[in-house]
PDB file of N, CA and C and ligand atoms in Angstrom:
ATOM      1  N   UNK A   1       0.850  -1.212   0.000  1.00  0.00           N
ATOM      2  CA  UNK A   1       0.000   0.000   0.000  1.00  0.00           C
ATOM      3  C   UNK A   1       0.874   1.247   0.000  1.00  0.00           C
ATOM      4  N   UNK A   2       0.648   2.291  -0.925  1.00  0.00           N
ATOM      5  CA  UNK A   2       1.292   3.511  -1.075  1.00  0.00           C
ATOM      6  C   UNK A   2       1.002   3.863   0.523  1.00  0.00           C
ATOM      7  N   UNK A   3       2.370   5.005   1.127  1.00  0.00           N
ATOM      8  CA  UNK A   3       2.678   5.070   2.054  1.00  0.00           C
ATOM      9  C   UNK A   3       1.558   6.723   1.903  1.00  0.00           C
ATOM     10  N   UNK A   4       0.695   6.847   3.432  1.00  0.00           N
ATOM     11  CA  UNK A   4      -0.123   7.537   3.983  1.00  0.00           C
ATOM     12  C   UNK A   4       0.699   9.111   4.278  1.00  0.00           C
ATOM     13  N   UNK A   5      -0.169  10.330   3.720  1.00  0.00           N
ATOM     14  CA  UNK A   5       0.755  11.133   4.099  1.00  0.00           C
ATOM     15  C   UNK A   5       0.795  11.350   5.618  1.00  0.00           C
ATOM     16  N   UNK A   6       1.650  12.122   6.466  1.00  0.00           N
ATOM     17  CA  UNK A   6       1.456  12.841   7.807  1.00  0.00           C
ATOM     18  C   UNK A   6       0.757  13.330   8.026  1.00  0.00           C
ATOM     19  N   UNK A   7       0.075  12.891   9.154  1.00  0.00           N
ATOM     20  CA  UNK A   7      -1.050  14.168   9.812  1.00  0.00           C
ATOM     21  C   UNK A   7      -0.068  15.170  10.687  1.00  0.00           C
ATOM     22  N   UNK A   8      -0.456  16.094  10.055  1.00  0.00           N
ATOM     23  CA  UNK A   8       0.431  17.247  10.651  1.00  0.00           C
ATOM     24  C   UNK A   8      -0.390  18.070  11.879  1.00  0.00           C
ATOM     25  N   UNK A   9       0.586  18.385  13.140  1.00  0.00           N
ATOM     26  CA  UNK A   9      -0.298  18.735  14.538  1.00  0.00           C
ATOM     27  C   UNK A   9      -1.054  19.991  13.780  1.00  0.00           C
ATOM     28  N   UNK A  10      -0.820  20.523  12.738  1.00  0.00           N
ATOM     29  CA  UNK A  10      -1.055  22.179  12.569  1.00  0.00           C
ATOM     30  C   UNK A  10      -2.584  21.788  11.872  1.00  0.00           C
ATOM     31  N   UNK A  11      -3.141  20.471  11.605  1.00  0.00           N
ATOM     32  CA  UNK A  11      -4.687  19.926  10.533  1.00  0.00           C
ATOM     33  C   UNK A  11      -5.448  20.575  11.886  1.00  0.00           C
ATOM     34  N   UNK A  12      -6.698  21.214  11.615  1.00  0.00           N
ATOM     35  CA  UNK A  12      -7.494  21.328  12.185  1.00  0.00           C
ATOM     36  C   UNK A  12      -7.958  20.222  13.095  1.00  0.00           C
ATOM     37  N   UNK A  13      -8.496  18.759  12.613  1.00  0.00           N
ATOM     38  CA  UNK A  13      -8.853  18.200  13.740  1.00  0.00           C
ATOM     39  C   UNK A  13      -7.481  17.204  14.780  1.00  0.00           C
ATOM     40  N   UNK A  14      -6.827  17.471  14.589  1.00  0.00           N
ATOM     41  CA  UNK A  14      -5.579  16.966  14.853  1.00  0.00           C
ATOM     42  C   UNK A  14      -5.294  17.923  16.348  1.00  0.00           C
ATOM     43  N   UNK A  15      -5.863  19.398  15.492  1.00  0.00           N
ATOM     44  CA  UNK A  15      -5.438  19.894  16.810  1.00  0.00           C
ATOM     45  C   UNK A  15      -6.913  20.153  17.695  1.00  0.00           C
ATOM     46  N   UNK A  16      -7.859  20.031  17.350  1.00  0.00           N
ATOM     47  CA  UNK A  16      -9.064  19.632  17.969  1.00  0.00           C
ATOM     48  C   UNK A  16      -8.733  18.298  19.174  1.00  0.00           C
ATOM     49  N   UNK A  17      -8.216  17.733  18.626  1.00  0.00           N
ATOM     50  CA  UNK A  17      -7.417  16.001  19.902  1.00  0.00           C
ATOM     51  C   UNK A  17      -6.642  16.206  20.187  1.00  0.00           C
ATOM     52  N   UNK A  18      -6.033  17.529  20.063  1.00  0.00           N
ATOM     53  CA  UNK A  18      -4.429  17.522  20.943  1.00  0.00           C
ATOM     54  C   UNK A  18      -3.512  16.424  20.199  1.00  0.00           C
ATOM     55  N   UNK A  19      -3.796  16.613  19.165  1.00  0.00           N
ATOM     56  CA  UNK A  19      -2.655  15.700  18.324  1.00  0.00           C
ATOM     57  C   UNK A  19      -1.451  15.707  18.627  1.00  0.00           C
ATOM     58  N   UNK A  20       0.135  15.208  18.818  1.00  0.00           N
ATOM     59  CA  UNK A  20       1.160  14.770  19.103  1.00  0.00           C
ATOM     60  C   UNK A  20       1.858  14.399  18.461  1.00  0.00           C
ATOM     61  N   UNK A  21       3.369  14.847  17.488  1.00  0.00           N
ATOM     62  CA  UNK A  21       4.299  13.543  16.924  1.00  0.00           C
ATOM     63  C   UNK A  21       5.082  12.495  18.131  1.00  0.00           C
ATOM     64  N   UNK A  22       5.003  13.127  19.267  1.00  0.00           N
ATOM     65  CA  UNK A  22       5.712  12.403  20.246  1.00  0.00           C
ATOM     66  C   UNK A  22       4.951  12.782  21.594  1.00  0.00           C
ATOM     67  N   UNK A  23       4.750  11.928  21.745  1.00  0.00           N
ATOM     68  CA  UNK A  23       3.701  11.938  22.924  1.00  0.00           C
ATOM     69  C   UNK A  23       4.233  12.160  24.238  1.00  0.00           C
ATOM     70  N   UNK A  24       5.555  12.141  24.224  1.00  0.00           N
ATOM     71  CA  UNK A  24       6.527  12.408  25.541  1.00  0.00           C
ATOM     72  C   UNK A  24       6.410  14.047  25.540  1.00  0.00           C
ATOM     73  N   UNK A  25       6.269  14.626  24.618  1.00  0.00           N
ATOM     74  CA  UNK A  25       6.022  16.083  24.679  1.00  0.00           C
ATOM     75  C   UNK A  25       5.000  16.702  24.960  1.00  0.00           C
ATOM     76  N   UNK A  26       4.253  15.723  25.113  1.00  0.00           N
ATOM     77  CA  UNK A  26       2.473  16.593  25.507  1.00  0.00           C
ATOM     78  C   UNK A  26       2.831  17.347  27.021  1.00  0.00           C
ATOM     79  N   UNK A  27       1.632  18.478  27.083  1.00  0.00           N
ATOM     80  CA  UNK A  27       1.699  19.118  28.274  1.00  0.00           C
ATOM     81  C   UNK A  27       0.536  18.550  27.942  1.00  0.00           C
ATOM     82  N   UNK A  28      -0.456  17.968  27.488  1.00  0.00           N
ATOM     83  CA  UNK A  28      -2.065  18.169  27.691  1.00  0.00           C
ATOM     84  C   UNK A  28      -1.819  16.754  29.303  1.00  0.00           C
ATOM     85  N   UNK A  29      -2.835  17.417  29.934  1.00  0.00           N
ATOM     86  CA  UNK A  29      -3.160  16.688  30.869  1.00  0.00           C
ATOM     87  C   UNK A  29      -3.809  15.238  30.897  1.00  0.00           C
ATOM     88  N   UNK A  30      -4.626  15.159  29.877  1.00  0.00           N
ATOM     89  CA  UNK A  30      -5.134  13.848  29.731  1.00  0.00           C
ATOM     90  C   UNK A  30      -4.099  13.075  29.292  1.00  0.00           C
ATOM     91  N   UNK A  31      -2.889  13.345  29.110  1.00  0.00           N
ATOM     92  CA  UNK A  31      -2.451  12.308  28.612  1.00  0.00           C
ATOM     93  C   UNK A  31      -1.293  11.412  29.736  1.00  0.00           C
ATOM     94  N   UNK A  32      -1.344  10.045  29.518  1.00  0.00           N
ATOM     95  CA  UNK A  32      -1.156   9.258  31.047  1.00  0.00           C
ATOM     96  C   UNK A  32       0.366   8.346  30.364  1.00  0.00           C
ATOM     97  N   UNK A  33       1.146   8.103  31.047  1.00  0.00           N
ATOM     98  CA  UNK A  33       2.596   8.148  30.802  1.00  0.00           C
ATOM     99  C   UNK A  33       2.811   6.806  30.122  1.00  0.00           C
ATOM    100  N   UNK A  34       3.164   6.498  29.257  1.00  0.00           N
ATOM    101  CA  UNK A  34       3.334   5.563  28.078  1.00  0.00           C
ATOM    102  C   UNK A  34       2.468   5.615  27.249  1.00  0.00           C
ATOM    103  N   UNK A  35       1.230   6.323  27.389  1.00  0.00           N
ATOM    104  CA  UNK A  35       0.616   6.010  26.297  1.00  0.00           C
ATOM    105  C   UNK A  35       0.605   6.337  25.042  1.00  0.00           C
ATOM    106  N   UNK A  36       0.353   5.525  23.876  1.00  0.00           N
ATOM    107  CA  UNK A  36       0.985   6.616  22.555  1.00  0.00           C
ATOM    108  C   UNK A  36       0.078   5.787  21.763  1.00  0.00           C
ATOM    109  N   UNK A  37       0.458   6.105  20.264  1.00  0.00           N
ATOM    110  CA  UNK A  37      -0.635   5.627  19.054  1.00  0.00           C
ATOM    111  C   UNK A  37      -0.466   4.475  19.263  1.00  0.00           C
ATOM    112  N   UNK A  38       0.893   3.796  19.009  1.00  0.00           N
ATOM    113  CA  UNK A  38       1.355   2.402  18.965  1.00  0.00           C
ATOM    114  C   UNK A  38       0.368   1.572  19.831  1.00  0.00           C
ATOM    115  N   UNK A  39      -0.047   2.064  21.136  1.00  0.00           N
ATOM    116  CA  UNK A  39      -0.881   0.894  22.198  1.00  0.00           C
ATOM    117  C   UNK A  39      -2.271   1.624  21.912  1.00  0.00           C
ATOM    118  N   UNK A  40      -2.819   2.438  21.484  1.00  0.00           N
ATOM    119  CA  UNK A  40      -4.083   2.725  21.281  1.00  0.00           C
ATOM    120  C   UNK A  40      -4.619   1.726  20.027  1.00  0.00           C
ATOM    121  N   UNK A  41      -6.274   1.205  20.529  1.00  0.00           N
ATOM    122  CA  UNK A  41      -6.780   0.729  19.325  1.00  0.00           C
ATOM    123  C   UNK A  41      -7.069   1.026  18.349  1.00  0.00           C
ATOM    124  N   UNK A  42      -7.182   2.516  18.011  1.00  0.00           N
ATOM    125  CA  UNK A  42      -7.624   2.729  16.649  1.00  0.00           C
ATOM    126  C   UNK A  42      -6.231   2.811  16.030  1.00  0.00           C
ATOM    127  N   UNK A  43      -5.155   2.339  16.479  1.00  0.00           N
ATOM    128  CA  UNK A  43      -3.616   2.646  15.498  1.00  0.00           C
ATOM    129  C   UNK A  43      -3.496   1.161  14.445  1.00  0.00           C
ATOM    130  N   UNK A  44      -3.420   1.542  13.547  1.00  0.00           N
ATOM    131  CA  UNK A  44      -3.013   0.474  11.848  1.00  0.00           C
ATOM    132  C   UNK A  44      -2.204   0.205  12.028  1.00  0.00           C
ATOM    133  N   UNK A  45      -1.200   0.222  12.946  1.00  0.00           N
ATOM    134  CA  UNK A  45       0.418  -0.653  13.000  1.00  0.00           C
ATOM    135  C   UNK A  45       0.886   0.623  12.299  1.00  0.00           C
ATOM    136  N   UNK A  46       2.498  -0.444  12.157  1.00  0.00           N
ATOM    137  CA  UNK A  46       3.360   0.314  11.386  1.00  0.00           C
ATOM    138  C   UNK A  46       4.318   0.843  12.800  1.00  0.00           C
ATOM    139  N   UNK A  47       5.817   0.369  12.407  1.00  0.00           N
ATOM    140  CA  UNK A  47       6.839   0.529  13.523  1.00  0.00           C
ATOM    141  C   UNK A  47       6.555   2.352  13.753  1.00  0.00           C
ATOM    142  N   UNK A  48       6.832   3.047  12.944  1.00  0.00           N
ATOM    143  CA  UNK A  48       6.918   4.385  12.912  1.00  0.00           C
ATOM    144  C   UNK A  48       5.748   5.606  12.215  1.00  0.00           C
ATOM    145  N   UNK A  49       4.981   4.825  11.691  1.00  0.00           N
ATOM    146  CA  UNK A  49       3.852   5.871  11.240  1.00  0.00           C
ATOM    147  C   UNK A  49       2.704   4.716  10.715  1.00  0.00           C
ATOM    148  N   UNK A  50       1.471   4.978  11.224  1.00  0.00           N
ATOM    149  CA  UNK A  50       0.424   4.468  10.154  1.00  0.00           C
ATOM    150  C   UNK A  50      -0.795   4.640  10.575  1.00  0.00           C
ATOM    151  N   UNK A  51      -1.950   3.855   9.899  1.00  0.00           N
ATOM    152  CA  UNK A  51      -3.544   4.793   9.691  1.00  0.00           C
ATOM    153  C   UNK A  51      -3.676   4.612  11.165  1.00  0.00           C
ATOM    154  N   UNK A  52      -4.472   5.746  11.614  1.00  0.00           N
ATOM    155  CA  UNK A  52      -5.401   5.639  12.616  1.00  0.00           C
ATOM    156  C   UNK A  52      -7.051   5.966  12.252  1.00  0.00           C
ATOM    157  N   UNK A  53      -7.946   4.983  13.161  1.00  0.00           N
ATOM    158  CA  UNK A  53      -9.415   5.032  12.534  1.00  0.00           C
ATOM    159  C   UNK A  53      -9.924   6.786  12.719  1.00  0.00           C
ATOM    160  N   UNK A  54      -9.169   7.460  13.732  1.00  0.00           N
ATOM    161  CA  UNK A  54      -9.960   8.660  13.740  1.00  0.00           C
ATOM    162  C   UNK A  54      -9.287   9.512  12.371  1.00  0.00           C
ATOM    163  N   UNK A  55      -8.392   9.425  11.697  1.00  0.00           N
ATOM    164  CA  UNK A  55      -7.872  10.350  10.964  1.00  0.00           C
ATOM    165  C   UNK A  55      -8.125   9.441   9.770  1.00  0.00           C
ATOM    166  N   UNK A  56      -8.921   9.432   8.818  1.00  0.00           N
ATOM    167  CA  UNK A  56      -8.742   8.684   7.578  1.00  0.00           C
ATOM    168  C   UNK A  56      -8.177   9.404   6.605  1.00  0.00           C
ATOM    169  N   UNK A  57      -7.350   8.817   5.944  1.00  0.00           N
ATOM    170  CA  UNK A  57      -6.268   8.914   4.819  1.00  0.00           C
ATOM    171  C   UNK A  57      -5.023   9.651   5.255  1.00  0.00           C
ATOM    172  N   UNK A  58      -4.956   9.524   6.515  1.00  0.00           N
ATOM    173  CA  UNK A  58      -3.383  10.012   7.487  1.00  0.00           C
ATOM    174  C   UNK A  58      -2.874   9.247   8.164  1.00  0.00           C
ATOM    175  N   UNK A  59      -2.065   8.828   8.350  1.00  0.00           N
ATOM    176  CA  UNK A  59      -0.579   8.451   8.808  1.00  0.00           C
ATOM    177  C   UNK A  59      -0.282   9.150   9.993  1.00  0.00           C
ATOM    178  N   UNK A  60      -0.382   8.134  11.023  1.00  0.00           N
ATOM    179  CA  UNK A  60      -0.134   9.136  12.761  1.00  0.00           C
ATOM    180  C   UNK A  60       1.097   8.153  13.242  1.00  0.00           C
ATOM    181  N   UNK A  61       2.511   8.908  14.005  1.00  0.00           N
ATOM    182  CA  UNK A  61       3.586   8.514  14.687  1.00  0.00           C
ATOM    183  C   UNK A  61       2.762   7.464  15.691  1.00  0.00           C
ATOM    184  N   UNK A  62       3.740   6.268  15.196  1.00  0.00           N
ATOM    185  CA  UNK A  62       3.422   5.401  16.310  1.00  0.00           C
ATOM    186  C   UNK A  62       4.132   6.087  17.793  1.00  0.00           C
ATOM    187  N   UNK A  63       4.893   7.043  17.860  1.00  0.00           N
ATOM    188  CA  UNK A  63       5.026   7.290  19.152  1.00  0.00           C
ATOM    189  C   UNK A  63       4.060   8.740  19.493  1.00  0.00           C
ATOM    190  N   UNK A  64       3.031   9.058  18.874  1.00  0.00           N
ATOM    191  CA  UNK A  64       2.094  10.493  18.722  1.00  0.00           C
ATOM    192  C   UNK A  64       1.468   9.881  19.783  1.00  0.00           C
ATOM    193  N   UNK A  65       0.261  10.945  19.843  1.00  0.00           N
ATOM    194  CA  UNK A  65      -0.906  10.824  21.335  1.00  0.00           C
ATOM    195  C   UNK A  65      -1.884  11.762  20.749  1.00  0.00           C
ATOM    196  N   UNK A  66      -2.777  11.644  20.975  1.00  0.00           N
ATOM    197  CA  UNK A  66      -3.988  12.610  21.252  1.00  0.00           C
ATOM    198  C   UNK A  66      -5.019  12.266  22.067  1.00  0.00           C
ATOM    199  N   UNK A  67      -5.929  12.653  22.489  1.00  0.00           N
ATOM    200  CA  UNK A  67      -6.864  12.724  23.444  1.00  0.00           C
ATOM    201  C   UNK A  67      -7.886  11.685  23.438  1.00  0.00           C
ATOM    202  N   UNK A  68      -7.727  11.275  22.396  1.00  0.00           N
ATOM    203  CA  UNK A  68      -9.116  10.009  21.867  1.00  0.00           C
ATOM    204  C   UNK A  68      -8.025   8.810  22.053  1.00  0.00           C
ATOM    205  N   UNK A  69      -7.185   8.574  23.000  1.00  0.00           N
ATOM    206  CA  UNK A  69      -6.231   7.660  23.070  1.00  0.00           C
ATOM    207  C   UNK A  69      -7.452   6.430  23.476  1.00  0.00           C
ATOM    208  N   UNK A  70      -7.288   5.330  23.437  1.00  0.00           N
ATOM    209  CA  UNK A  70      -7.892   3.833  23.927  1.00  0.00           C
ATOM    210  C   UNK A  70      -6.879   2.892  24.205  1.00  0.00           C
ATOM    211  N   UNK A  71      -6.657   2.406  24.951  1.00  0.00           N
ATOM    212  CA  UNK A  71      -5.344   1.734  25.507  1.00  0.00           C
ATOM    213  C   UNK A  71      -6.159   0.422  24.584  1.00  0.00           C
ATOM    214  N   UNK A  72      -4.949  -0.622  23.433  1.00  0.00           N
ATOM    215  CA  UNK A  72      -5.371  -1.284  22.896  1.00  0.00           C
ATOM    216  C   UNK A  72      -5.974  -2.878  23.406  1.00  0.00           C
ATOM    217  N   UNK A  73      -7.042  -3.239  23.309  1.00  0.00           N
ATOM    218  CA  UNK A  73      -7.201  -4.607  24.123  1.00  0.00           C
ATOM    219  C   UNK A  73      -6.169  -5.677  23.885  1.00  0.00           C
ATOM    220  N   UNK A  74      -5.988  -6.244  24.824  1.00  0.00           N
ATOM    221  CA  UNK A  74      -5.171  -7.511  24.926  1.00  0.00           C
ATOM    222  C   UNK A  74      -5.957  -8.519  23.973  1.00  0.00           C
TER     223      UNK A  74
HETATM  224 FE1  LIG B 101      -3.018   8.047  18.094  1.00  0.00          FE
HETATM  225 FE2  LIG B 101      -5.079   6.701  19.102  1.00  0.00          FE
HETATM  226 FE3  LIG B 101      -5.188   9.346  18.902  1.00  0.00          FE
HETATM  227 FE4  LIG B 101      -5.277   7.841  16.741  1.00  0.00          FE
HETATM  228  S1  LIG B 101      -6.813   7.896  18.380  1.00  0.00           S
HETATM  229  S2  LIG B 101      -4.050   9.708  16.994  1.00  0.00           S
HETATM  230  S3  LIG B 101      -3.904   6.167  17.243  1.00  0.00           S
HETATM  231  S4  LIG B 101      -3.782   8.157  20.209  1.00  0.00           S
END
């Protein structure tokens, strides 16, 4: 599959969720210490970037965060 462009923090709804390339950088408060795209369920895989269900046709850092985080089920 052709590679997804970046959701960039500056997209409107990106920054509506407190979007993140690195989630170690958030000041937002909701966000709780390891958590990142990589362990959230809506993340498509991908070591370093790929789809997430809230952003369709973007490409989110597996180490990003935003606010609609879901810790992924076991
Ligand atoms: Fe990352 Fe999950 Fe937010 Fe999508 S919903 S940007 S995978 S934390």
């Amino acid at each position: 599959a052709a590679d997804l462009p970046h959701l960039a923090e500056t997209d409107p709804t990106a920054k509506a969720l407190g979007y993140v390339e690195d989630a170690s950088k958030t000041t937002n408060p909701k966000h709780k210490a390891g958590d990142t795209c990589s362990n959230c369920q809506f993340y498509g895989g991908g070591a370093s970037y790929g789809p997430c269900q809230l952003f369709p046709g973007k490409a989110v850092s597996a180490k990003g965060w935003c606010v609609s985080h879901t810790p992924k089920k076991a």
